[in-house]
Coordinates of C-alpha atoms in Angstrom, one line a residue:
M29 CA -0.8 191.5 157.6
K30 CA -0.4 191.2 161.3
T31 CA -0.2 194.4 163.3
V32 CA 0.9 194.6 166.9
R33 CA -2.6 195.9 167.8
A34 CA -4.4 193.1 166.0
R35 CA -2.2 190.4 167.6
L36 CA -2.8 191.9 171.0
V37 CA -6.5 191.9 170.5
V38 CA -6.5 188.3 169.4
I39 CA -4.3 187.2 172.2
L40 CA -6.7 188.8 174.7
V41 CA -9.7 187.2 173.0
S42 CA -8.0 183.8 173.2
V43 CA -7.2 184.2 176.8
A44 CA -10.7 185.4 177.6
A45 CA -12.2 182.4 175.8
L46 CA -9.9 180.1 177.7
L47 CA -10.8 181.5 181.1
A48 CA -14.5 181.7 180.3
L49 CA -14.7 177.9 179.8
P50 CA -15.4 175.9 183.0
A51 CA -12.6 174.2 184.9
P52 CA -12.6 170.4 184.9
T53 CA -14.4 170.3 188.2
Q54 CA -17.3 172.5 187.0
A55 CA -20.3 171.7 185.0
V56 CA -19.8 171.5 181.2
T57 CA -22.6 172.8 179.0
D58 CA -23.0 173.1 175.2
P59 CA -24.5 176.2 173.5
A60 CA -28.1 175.8 172.3
K61 CA -28.4 174.7 168.7
T62 CA -29.6 177.4 166.4
P63 CA -29.7 176.2 162.7
T64 CA -30.4 179.6 161.3
A65 CA -29.1 183.1 162.2
V66 CA -29.8 186.4 160.4
G67 CA -27.9 189.6 161.1
T68 CA -24.9 191.7 160.1
G69 CA -21.1 191.4 160.4
G70 CA -19.4 188.1 160.3
A71 CA -21.1 184.7 160.3
A72 CA -20.3 181.1 161.0
A73 CA -22.1 177.8 160.6
T74 CA -20.8 174.3 161.7
V75 CA -22.3 171.1 162.8
E76 CA -21.4 171.8 166.4
G77 CA -22.2 174.7 168.8
L78 CA -18.8 175.1 170.5
A79 CA -17.0 175.4 167.2
T80 CA -19.5 178.0 165.8
E81 CA -19.4 180.0 169.1
A82 CA -15.5 180.0 169.0
A83 CA -15.5 181.3 165.5
I84 CA -18.0 184.1 166.3
E85 CA -16.0 185.1 169.4
A86 CA -12.9 185.3 167.3
L87 CA -14.6 187.5 164.7
R88 CA -15.9 189.8 167.4
G89 CA -12.4 190.1 168.7
G90 CA -11.0 191.3 165.4
A91 CA -10.1 188.0 163.6
N92 CA -10.9 187.6 159.9
A93 CA -12.7 184.7 158.3
I94 CA -9.6 182.7 157.7
D95 CA -8.5 183.0 161.3
A96 CA -12.0 182.1 162.5
A97 CA -12.3 179.1 160.2
V98 CA -9.1 177.6 161.7
V99 CA -10.4 178.4 165.2
A100 CA -13.6 176.5 164.5
A101 CA -11.7 173.7 162.8
A102 CA -9.5 173.2 165.8
V103 CA -12.5 173.0 168.1
L104 CA -14.2 170.5 165.7
G105 CA -11.0 168.4 165.9
V106 CA -11.9 167.9 169.6
T107 CA -15.6 167.6 169.4
E108 CA -16.0 165.9 166.0
P109 CA -13.0 163.6 166.1
F110 CA -14.6 160.8 164.1
S111 CA -15.1 163.1 161.2
C112 CA -12.1 165.4 161.2
G113 CA -8.9 166.5 163.0
I114 CA -5.2 167.0 162.7
G115 CA -4.8 163.3 161.7
G116 CA -6.5 164.0 158.4
G117 CA -6.8 166.6 155.6
G118 CA -9.1 168.8 153.6
F119 CA -9.8 171.6 151.2
M120 CA -10.5 175.2 151.7
V121 CA -12.0 177.7 149.2
I122 CA -11.3 181.3 150.1
H123 CA -12.8 184.5 148.7
T124 CA -10.9 187.5 149.8
A125 CA -12.1 191.0 150.6
E126 CA -10.1 192.2 147.5
G127 CA -12.3 190.0 145.3
T128 CA -10.0 187.1 144.4
T129 CA -11.0 183.5 144.9
T130 CA -8.4 180.8 145.6
T131 CA -8.1 177.3 147.2
V132 CA -5.8 175.6 149.6
D133 CA -5.2 171.8 149.2
G134 CA -4.5 170.0 152.4
R135 CA -5.3 166.6 151.1
E136 CA -3.3 163.7 152.6
T137 CA -0.5 162.0 150.5
A138 CA 0.5 158.4 150.1
P139 CA 3.9 157.6 151.7
A140 CA 6.6 157.4 149.1
A141 CA 6.9 153.6 149.4
M142 CA 3.3 153.0 148.4
H143 CA 2.6 151.3 145.1
P144 CA -0.5 150.1 143.1
Q145 CA -0.6 146.8 144.9
S146 CA -0.1 148.0 148.4
F147 CA -3.6 146.9 149.4
W148 CA -3.3 143.5 147.7
E149 CA -2.6 140.1 149.2
D150 CA -2.4 136.8 147.5
G151 CA -3.0 138.4 144.1
A152 CA -6.2 140.2 145.1
P153 CA -7.2 143.5 146.7
L154 CA -8.1 143.4 150.4
P155 CA -11.7 143.8 151.5
F156 CA -12.5 147.4 152.4
D157 CA -12.5 147.0 156.2
D158 CA -9.2 145.0 156.2
A159 CA -7.6 147.8 154.1
R160 CA -9.2 150.6 156.3
Y161 CA -8.4 149.4 159.8
S162 CA -4.6 149.3 159.2
G163 CA -1.5 151.4 159.2
M164 CA -1.4 151.1 155.4
S165 CA -4.6 153.2 155.0
A166 CA -3.2 156.3 156.7
G167 CA -2.1 159.1 154.4
V168 CA 0.4 161.8 155.5
P169 CA -1.9 164.2 157.4
G170 CA -2.3 167.7 155.7
T171 CA -4.5 169.6 158.1
V172 CA -1.9 171.3 160.2
A173 CA 0.1 172.4 157.2
M174 CA -3.1 173.6 155.6
W175 CA -4.0 175.7 158.6
D176 CA -0.5 177.2 158.7
R177 CA -0.4 178.0 155.0
A178 CA -3.9 179.6 155.0
L179 CA -3.1 181.7 158.0
R180 CA 0.3 182.9 156.7
Q181 CA -1.2 183.8 153.3
Y182 CA -4.6 185.2 154.2
G183 CA -5.0 185.4 158.0
T184 CA -4.2 187.9 160.7
M185 CA -3.6 185.4 163.6
S186 CA -0.8 183.0 164.2
L187 CA -1.4 179.3 164.2
G188 CA -0.7 179.2 168.0
E189 CA -3.4 181.9 168.6
T190 CA -6.0 180.1 166.6
L191 CA -5.5 176.9 168.6
Q192 CA -6.2 178.4 172.1
P193 CA -10.0 177.7 172.1
G194 CA -9.4 174.2 170.9
I195 CA -6.9 173.7 173.7
A196 CA -9.5 174.9 176.2
V197 CA -12.2 172.6 175.0
A198 CA -9.8 169.6 174.9
R199 CA -8.8 170.3 178.5
N200 CA -12.2 171.1 180.0
G201 CA -14.3 168.8 177.9
F202 CA -17.5 168.7 176.0
L203 CA -20.8 166.7 176.4
I204 CA -21.2 163.5 174.4
D205 CA -24.4 163.7 172.4
Q206 CA -26.4 160.9 170.6
T207 CA -24.6 161.3 167.3
F208 CA -21.2 161.0 169.0
H209 CA -22.4 157.9 170.9
D210 CA -23.7 156.3 167.8
Q211 CA -20.5 157.0 165.8
T212 CA -18.5 155.4 168.6
A213 CA -20.8 152.4 168.6
G214 CA -20.0 151.8 165.0
N215 CA -16.3 151.4 165.8
V216 CA -16.4 149.5 169.1
D217 CA -15.3 146.2 167.5
Y218 CA -12.1 147.8 166.2
F219 CA -11.5 150.5 168.9
D220 CA -11.3 147.8 171.5
D221 CA -8.4 146.3 169.7
V222 CA -6.4 149.5 170.2
P223 CA -5.7 150.5 173.8
S224 CA -5.2 154.1 173.0
S225 CA -8.5 154.3 171.1
A226 CA -10.4 152.3 173.8
A227 CA -9.1 154.5 176.6
L228 CA -10.3 157.7 175.0
Y229 CA -13.6 156.6 173.5
L230 CA -14.9 153.6 175.4
D231 CA -15.9 153.0 179.0
P232 CA -13.9 150.5 181.1
D233 CA -16.5 147.9 180.2
G234 CA -15.8 148.3 176.5
T235 CA -19.0 150.2 175.6
P236 CA -19.4 153.7 174.2
R237 CA -19.4 156.5 176.7
D238 CA -22.9 157.5 177.7
V239 CA -24.8 160.4 176.2
G240 CA -24.5 163.4 178.5
T241 CA -21.1 162.5 180.0
V242 CA -18.1 164.8 179.6
L243 CA -15.2 163.8 177.4
R244 CA -11.9 165.4 178.0
N245 CA -8.8 164.9 175.9
P246 CA -5.7 166.2 177.7
D247 CA -3.4 164.4 175.2
L248 CA -4.9 166.4 172.3
A249 CA -4.6 169.6 174.4
A250 CA -0.9 168.8 174.7
T251 CA -0.5 168.2 171.0
Y252 CA -2.2 171.5 170.2
D253 CA -0.1 173.2 172.8
R254 CA 3.1 171.8 171.2
I255 CA 2.0 173.0 167.7
A256 CA 1.0 176.4 169.2
R257 CA 4.6 176.8 170.6
L258 CA 6.6 175.3 167.8
G259 CA 4.4 175.9 164.7
A260 CA 3.6 173.3 162.1
K261 CA 7.0 171.7 162.6
G262 CA 5.8 170.7 166.1
F263 CA 3.6 168.3 164.2
Y264 CA 5.7 167.2 161.3
R265 CA 8.9 166.8 163.2
G266 CA 10.0 165.4 166.6
A267 CA 7.9 163.6 169.1
V268 CA 4.5 163.8 167.4
A269 CA 5.9 162.8 164.0
D270 CA 7.7 159.9 165.6
A271 CA 4.6 158.7 167.3
I272 CA 2.6 158.9 164.0
V273 CA 5.2 156.8 162.2
E274 CA 5.3 154.2 165.0
A275 CA 1.5 153.9 165.1
V276 CA 1.4 153.5 161.3
T277 CA 4.3 151.0 160.9
D278 CA 3.6 149.0 164.1
P279 CA -0.1 149.5 164.9
P280 CA -0.5 149.7 168.7
V281 CA -3.0 146.8 169.1
S282 CA -3.5 144.6 172.1
A283 CA -2.4 141.0 172.3
D284 CA -6.0 139.8 172.3
A285 CA -7.1 141.9 169.3
N286 CA -9.6 140.0 167.2
H287 CA -8.6 141.6 163.9
T288 CA -5.4 141.7 161.8
W289 CA -4.0 145.2 161.7
R290 CA -1.6 145.5 158.8
P291 CA 1.4 147.8 159.1
G292 CA 2.0 150.8 156.8
V293 CA 5.1 152.2 155.3
M294 CA 5.1 155.9 156.4
T295 CA 8.4 157.4 157.4
Q296 CA 9.5 160.6 159.1
R297 CA 10.7 161.8 155.7
D298 CA 7.2 161.5 154.3
L299 CA 6.0 163.8 157.1
L300 CA 8.9 166.3 156.6
R301 CA 8.2 166.5 152.9
Y302 CA 4.4 167.2 153.1
T303 CA 3.3 170.5 151.6
A304 CA -0.1 172.1 151.5
L305 CA -0.7 173.6 148.0
E306 CA -2.5 176.7 146.8
R307 CA -4.4 175.9 143.6
E308 CA -6.6 177.7 141.1
P309 CA -10.3 177.0 141.8
A310 CA -12.5 175.0 139.5
H311 CA -14.8 177.6 138.0
V312 CA -18.0 177.7 135.9
T313 CA -20.6 180.4 135.2
Y314 CA -24.1 179.4 135.8
R315 CA -26.9 181.7 134.6
D316 CA -25.9 185.0 136.2
V317 CA -23.4 183.7 138.8
D318 CA -19.9 182.4 139.1
V319 CA -19.4 179.1 141.0
F320 CA -16.0 178.4 142.5
G321 CA -15.1 174.9 143.8
M322 CA -12.2 172.7 144.5
G323 CA -10.3 171.3 141.5
P324 CA -8.4 168.0 141.3
P325 CA -7.5 166.0 143.3
S326 CA -11.0 166.7 144.5
S327 CA -13.8 165.8 142.1
G328 CA -16.1 168.2 143.8
G329 CA -15.6 171.4 141.8
S330 CA -15.4 169.5 138.4
T331 CA -18.5 167.3 139.0
V332 CA -20.7 170.1 140.4
G333 CA -19.5 172.4 137.6
E334 CA -20.2 169.9 134.9
A335 CA -23.6 169.1 136.2
L336 CA -24.4 172.8 136.4
N337 CA -23.3 173.3 132.8
I338 CA -25.6 170.5 131.8
L339 CA -28.5 172.0 133.8
E340 CA -28.0 175.5 132.3
G341 CA -29.5 174.2 129.1
Y342 CA -32.9 173.7 130.9
D343 CA -35.4 176.2 132.2
L344 CA -35.7 174.6 135.6
A345 CA -37.7 177.5 137.0
G346 CA -40.3 177.1 134.2
V347 CA -41.1 173.4 134.6
T348 CA -42.8 171.3 137.3
R349 CA -40.7 170.5 140.4
A350 CA -40.7 166.8 139.4
E351 CA -39.2 167.6 136.0
A352 CA -36.6 169.9 137.5
L353 CA -35.6 167.2 139.9
H354 CA -35.5 164.7 137.1
R355 CA -33.0 166.9 135.2
Y356 CA -31.0 167.4 138.4
L357 CA -30.7 163.6 138.9
E358 CA -29.8 162.9 135.3
A359 CA -27.2 165.7 135.1
S360 CA -25.6 164.2 138.2
R361 CA -25.7 160.6 136.7
F362 CA -23.8 161.6 133.6
S363 CA -21.4 163.9 135.5
F364 CA -20.5 161.1 137.9
A365 CA -19.7 158.8 135.0
D366 CA -17.1 161.3 133.9
R367 CA -15.9 162.0 137.5
N368 CA -15.4 158.3 138.1
A369 CA -13.3 158.0 134.9
Y370 CA -11.1 161.1 134.8
I371 CA -10.4 162.7 138.2
A372 CA -7.2 162.0 140.0
D373 CA -4.2 163.8 141.4
P374 CA -3.1 166.2 138.6
A375 CA 0.5 165.7 139.4
Y376 CA 0.1 162.0 138.4
F377 CA -2.5 162.2 135.7
D378 CA -3.3 164.9 133.1
V379 CA -6.9 165.5 134.2
P380 CA -8.9 167.0 131.3
L381 CA -10.5 169.6 133.5
T382 CA -10.9 172.2 130.8
G383 CA -12.9 169.7 128.7
L384 CA -15.0 168.5 131.6
L385 CA -16.0 172.1 132.4
S386 CA -16.6 173.2 128.8
D387 CA -20.0 174.2 127.6
T388 CA -19.5 172.1 124.4
F389 CA -18.9 168.9 126.4
A390 CA -21.9 169.7 128.6
A391 CA -24.0 170.0 125.5
E392 CA -22.9 166.6 124.3
R393 CA -23.8 165.1 127.7
R394 CA -27.1 166.9 127.8
D395 CA -28.1 165.5 124.4
Q396 CA -27.9 162.0 125.9
I397 CA -30.3 162.8 128.7
G398 CA -33.9 161.8 127.9
D399 CA -37.3 162.4 129.5
T400 CA -37.0 159.3 131.6
A401 CA -34.2 157.9 133.8
A402 CA -31.2 156.4 132.0
T403 CA -30.0 152.9 132.8
S404 CA -26.9 153.0 134.9
P405 CA -24.0 152.7 134.7
V406 CA -23.9 155.1 131.7
P407 CA -20.5 155.2 130.1
P408 CA -18.2 158.2 130.5
G409 CA -18.1 160.8 127.8
D410 CA -14.9 161.9 126.0
P411 CA -13.9 165.3 127.2
Y412 CA -10.5 165.3 125.4
P413 CA -11.7 166.8 122.1
H414 CA -12.9 169.8 124.3
N415 CA -9.6 169.8 126.1
G416 CA -7.2 170.4 123.2
G417 CA -7.0 166.9 121.8
G418 CA -6.5 163.2 122.7
T419 CA -9.1 160.7 123.6
G420 CA -10.5 159.1 126.7
A421 CA -12.0 156.1 124.9
G422 CA -11.9 152.9 127.0
M423 CA -11.2 154.7 130.3
A424 CA -12.5 152.7 133.2
A425 CA -15.3 154.2 135.2
T426 CA -14.8 152.8 138.7
T427 CA -15.7 154.1 142.1
T428 CA -14.1 154.2 145.5
G429 CA -15.4 153.9 149.1
H430 CA -17.3 156.4 151.3
E431 CA -16.0 159.0 153.6
T432 CA -17.4 161.0 156.5
T433 CA -16.3 164.6 156.8
T434 CA -17.4 167.9 158.4
H435 CA -17.9 171.2 156.8
L436 CA -17.8 174.8 158.1
T437 CA -18.6 178.1 156.5
V438 CA -17.3 181.5 157.8
S439 CA -17.4 185.1 156.7
D440 CA -16.3 188.4 158.2
R441 CA -17.4 192.0 158.1
D442 CA -14.8 192.9 155.5
G443 CA -15.9 190.5 152.8
N444 CA -13.6 187.5 153.4
V445 CA -15.3 184.2 153.0
V446 CA -14.2 180.6 153.7
S447 CA -15.8 177.4 152.7
Y448 CA -13.9 174.5 154.3
T449 CA -14.4 170.8 154.3
F450 CA -12.0 168.5 156.1
T451 CA -12.0 164.8 157.1
I452 CA -10.3 161.7 158.3
E453 CA -12.3 159.7 155.7
S454 CA -14.4 157.0 157.2
T455 CA -16.2 157.6 160.5
G456 CA -13.4 157.0 163.0
G457 CA -10.6 157.0 160.4
N458 CA -8.4 154.0 160.5
G459 CA -9.3 153.4 164.2
I460 CA -5.9 154.2 165.7
V461 CA -5.6 157.0 168.2
V462 CA -1.9 158.0 168.2
P463 CA -0.7 156.9 171.7
G464 CA 0.0 159.8 174.0
W465 CA -1.2 162.5 171.5
G466 CA -5.0 162.1 171.4
F467 CA -6.0 162.2 167.8
L468 CA -7.2 159.6 165.3
L469 CA -5.3 158.8 162.1
N470 CA -7.1 158.9 158.7
N471 CA -7.8 156.0 156.4
E472 CA -7.7 158.4 153.4
L473 CA -5.7 156.1 151.2
T474 CA -8.7 153.8 150.7
D475 CA -10.0 156.7 148.6
F476 CA -7.7 155.5 145.9
N477 CA -9.1 153.0 143.4
F478 CA -6.9 150.5 145.3
S479 CA -8.4 147.5 143.5
S480 CA -7.0 148.7 140.2
T481 CA -3.4 149.0 139.0
T482 CA -4.3 151.0 135.9
H483 CA -7.0 153.6 136.9
P484 CA -5.8 157.2 137.0
N485 CA -6.7 157.2 140.8
R486 CA -4.6 154.1 141.5
V487 CA -2.3 154.0 144.5
E488 CA 1.1 155.6 144.0
G489 CA 3.8 156.9 146.3
G490 CA 3.5 160.6 147.1
K491 CA 0.0 160.9 145.4
R492 CA -3.1 162.5 146.7
P493 CA -6.2 160.3 146.5
R494 CA -9.3 161.6 144.7
S495 CA -11.8 163.2 147.0
S496 CA -15.5 164.2 146.7
M497 CA -15.2 167.2 149.1
S498 CA -17.0 170.2 147.5
P499 CA -16.5 173.4 149.4
T500 CA -18.1 176.0 147.2
I501 CA -18.4 179.8 146.9
V502 CA -20.8 181.5 144.6
T503 CA -20.4 185.2 143.5
R504 CA -22.5 187.6 141.5
D505 CA -20.8 190.5 139.8
G506 CA -17.7 189.7 141.9
E507 CA -19.5 189.9 145.2
P508 CA -20.1 186.9 147.4
L509 CA -23.6 185.4 147.1
L510 CA -23.4 182.0 148.7
A511 CA -20.9 179.8 150.5
L512 CA -21.7 176.2 151.3
G513 CA -20.5 172.6 151.6
S514 CA -21.3 169.3 153.3
P515 CA -19.9 166.0 154.6
G516 CA -21.1 162.7 153.2
G517 CA -18.6 161.0 151.0
A518 CA -19.6 161.0 147.3
T519 CA -23.0 162.3 148.3
I520 CA -21.2 165.6 149.1
I521 CA -21.3 166.4 145.4
T522 CA -25.0 165.8 145.0
T523 CA -25.8 167.6 148.3
V524 CA -24.1 170.8 147.1
L525 CA -25.6 170.5 143.7
Q526 CA -29.1 170.0 145.0
I527 CA -28.8 172.9 147.4
L528 CA -27.6 175.1 144.5
V529 CA -30.5 174.0 142.3
E530 CA -33.0 174.5 145.1
R531 CA -31.7 178.0 145.9
L532 CA -30.8 179.4 142.5
D533 CA -33.5 177.8 140.3
L534 CA -36.4 176.6 142.4
G535 CA -36.8 179.6 144.7
A536 CA -36.0 178.1 148.1
S537 CA -34.4 180.1 150.8
L538 CA -30.9 178.9 151.9
P539 CA -32.2 177.4 155.1
D540 CA -35.0 175.6 153.2
A541 CA -32.7 174.4 150.5
I542 CA -30.4 172.9 153.2
A543 CA -33.4 171.3 155.0
A544 CA -35.1 169.9 151.8
P545 CA -35.3 166.1 151.5
R546 CA -32.4 164.8 149.3
A547 CA -31.7 162.3 146.6
S548 CA -28.3 161.4 145.3
Q549 CA -27.7 159.8 141.9
R550 CA -24.1 158.8 141.3
N551 CA -24.4 156.7 138.2
T552 CA -25.9 153.7 140.0
T553 CA -29.0 151.7 139.2
A554 CA -30.9 153.0 142.2
T555 CA -30.8 156.6 143.4
N556 CA -30.1 156.9 147.1
A557 CA -32.8 159.0 148.7
E558 CA -34.1 160.0 152.1
P559 CA -37.5 158.6 153.0
A560 CA -39.1 162.1 152.9
F561 CA -37.9 162.5 149.3
I562 CA -39.2 159.1 148.2
Q563 CA -42.6 159.7 149.9
S564 CA -43.0 163.2 148.6
P565 CA -45.4 163.9 145.6
E566 CA -42.3 164.7 143.5
G567 CA -40.6 161.5 144.5
Q568 CA -43.7 159.4 143.7
E569 CA -43.9 161.1 140.3
L570 CA -40.2 160.6 139.6
A571 CA -40.8 156.9 140.2
S572 CA -44.0 156.4 138.3
A573 CA -43.7 158.9 135.4
Y574 CA -39.9 159.2 135.0
G575 CA -38.7 155.7 135.8
H576 CA -36.4 156.5 138.7
V577 CA -35.7 153.7 141.1
F578 CA -34.9 154.7 144.7
S579 CA -33.1 153.0 147.6
S580 CA -33.8 154.5 151.0
T581 CA -31.1 155.9 153.2
S582 CA -31.7 157.6 156.5
E583 CA -29.9 160.9 155.7
I584 CA -27.7 162.4 153.2
G585 CA -25.1 165.1 154.1
A586 CA -25.0 167.7 156.9
A587 CA -24.6 171.0 155.1
T588 CA -23.7 174.5 156.3
G589 CA -23.8 177.7 154.3
I590 CA -24.0 181.5 154.3
E591 CA -26.0 183.8 152.0
F592 CA -25.0 187.4 151.5
L593 CA -28.0 189.7 151.2
T594 CA -28.3 192.8 149.0
D595 CA -28.8 195.0 152.1
G596 CA -25.5 194.0 153.6
G597 CA -27.0 191.4 155.9
V598 CA -26.1 187.7 156.1
V599 CA -28.0 184.5 156.6
A600 CA -26.0 181.7 158.2
A601 CA -27.6 178.2 158.0
A602 CA -26.9 174.7 159.2
E603 CA -28.8 171.4 159.2
P604 CA -31.8 171.5 161.5
Q605 CA -31.9 167.7 161.9
R606 CA -29.3 165.7 160.1
R607 CA -26.4 164.5 162.2
G608 CA -28.1 165.9 165.2
G609 CA -28.4 169.4 163.8
G610 CA -25.9 172.1 163.5
T611 CA -25.4 175.7 164.8
A612 CA -25.3 179.0 162.9
M613 CA -24.4 182.4 164.4
V614 CA -23.8 186.0 163.3
E615 CA -21.8 188.7 164.9
Q616 CA -24.8 191.1 165.2
P617 CA -28.1 189.2 165.2
V618 CA -31.3 190.9 164.0
P619 CA -33.3 191.8 167.1

């Protein structure tokens, strides 16, 4: 797919981007945040301006959407290191210009020596933070292998070319904003145990670096440069791989650390054996559109799809907004009961995906939804009769912890579209910056049901933990209509679902659907909701007339998306406020 001309154009673009950035002695500025952009050609939306700008510059230089997605992701690995980076993994949904939709699975894997009681001591599972801030919680990172596979299969640039803007930002720096400062503050008590983490993210007095100061990461620039020269093997073999294993098996903590950092069991062989996988998407039809998401080990595509199948039995456009939102919350409640019971790595558990996404199973679940809120936890249904046989009776419906991710959405002028969510799990991952290489390790293995030795999502060697990431692409008559996704742990699923309902059923524009106040029902007694949702007329009616109980949370998700208009134009949209607001851009803006 790579022509000499295309490669030359991209190299020149990369060099120009590198030279255009300020030297370390010059002022560093960030692009102005623009949450909505309308125009033609390619489009990009991320939570951060430098990443969006890098993607658009790549598109203008001849890159396709897959190339530009990796360009943006590499920059986000520098500027959003507490949410994503090469120490973690993710999922990518790709719609090609030829009309096919596929997915790439870059989810982390458990080291081969892990077992169901790896997070247990004295006969009981560890508390979450004890499990998280450890070498044991780090899965084998999948991001670099995922970038490499996606580019080789669907891109036009080499991995080395896509990393150049990220190298430039790591060397020259970026401005710390309030969100970055606050995320650092939440990790200070653990970062100060780890000299490599403290040196990068804390001031000498042990406090978070001030808002408005420049953060440079020459170690990460060197890591990216090594990968650029050697390819993915520059990460999975040799010096970087050795440093990862050492950081996992002998956490690099100071002598006066005030926490116990338990060692993990990762080996060089675990890194060498890692493979990013291409998988069939999870797919449902909803009214007149096709919705493609990520299948297991992600629970995103299955849970969004099941909820949409349930909602298809209601005329949401023909009822009051409060009633439509009641149906949305209940469909999510029942779908989460099934998600919690049946989703795991399909290489280790025969996930009844066909049954979960069948219209007949959705009809069964819909019949259990009433005109008032159900009492949670509702039990899981039994999708196996809709899956060819068997039974799921007695399956445990348990949940796992929360994760923080980032999401980016990119399209190009030829019709390629990428919806990509990636993560290091909790904000700040496992708290360990790999010494000398400048990136945080993930704590993804706490996404297993590590308190259980029997659940389908229990810890096992080589296994990929269940995820909630929900990168989604919607088509109509085979043509792209929407691409979207969000960070936010298990609320990712409800965020994507609510945006789809707002846009497809309730008549909101994509920017308005992204900005709308959110509520997230995940089979819990109380529904998490933003204050603006609770205080809205619909929120008040849902409480008084429909029996919903709400618990307030400051914000849910931080979505980005692209809508493809019938006249050939595009609308790129990011959050206007959540997580400090995001940035959307298009190749040719409307004047």
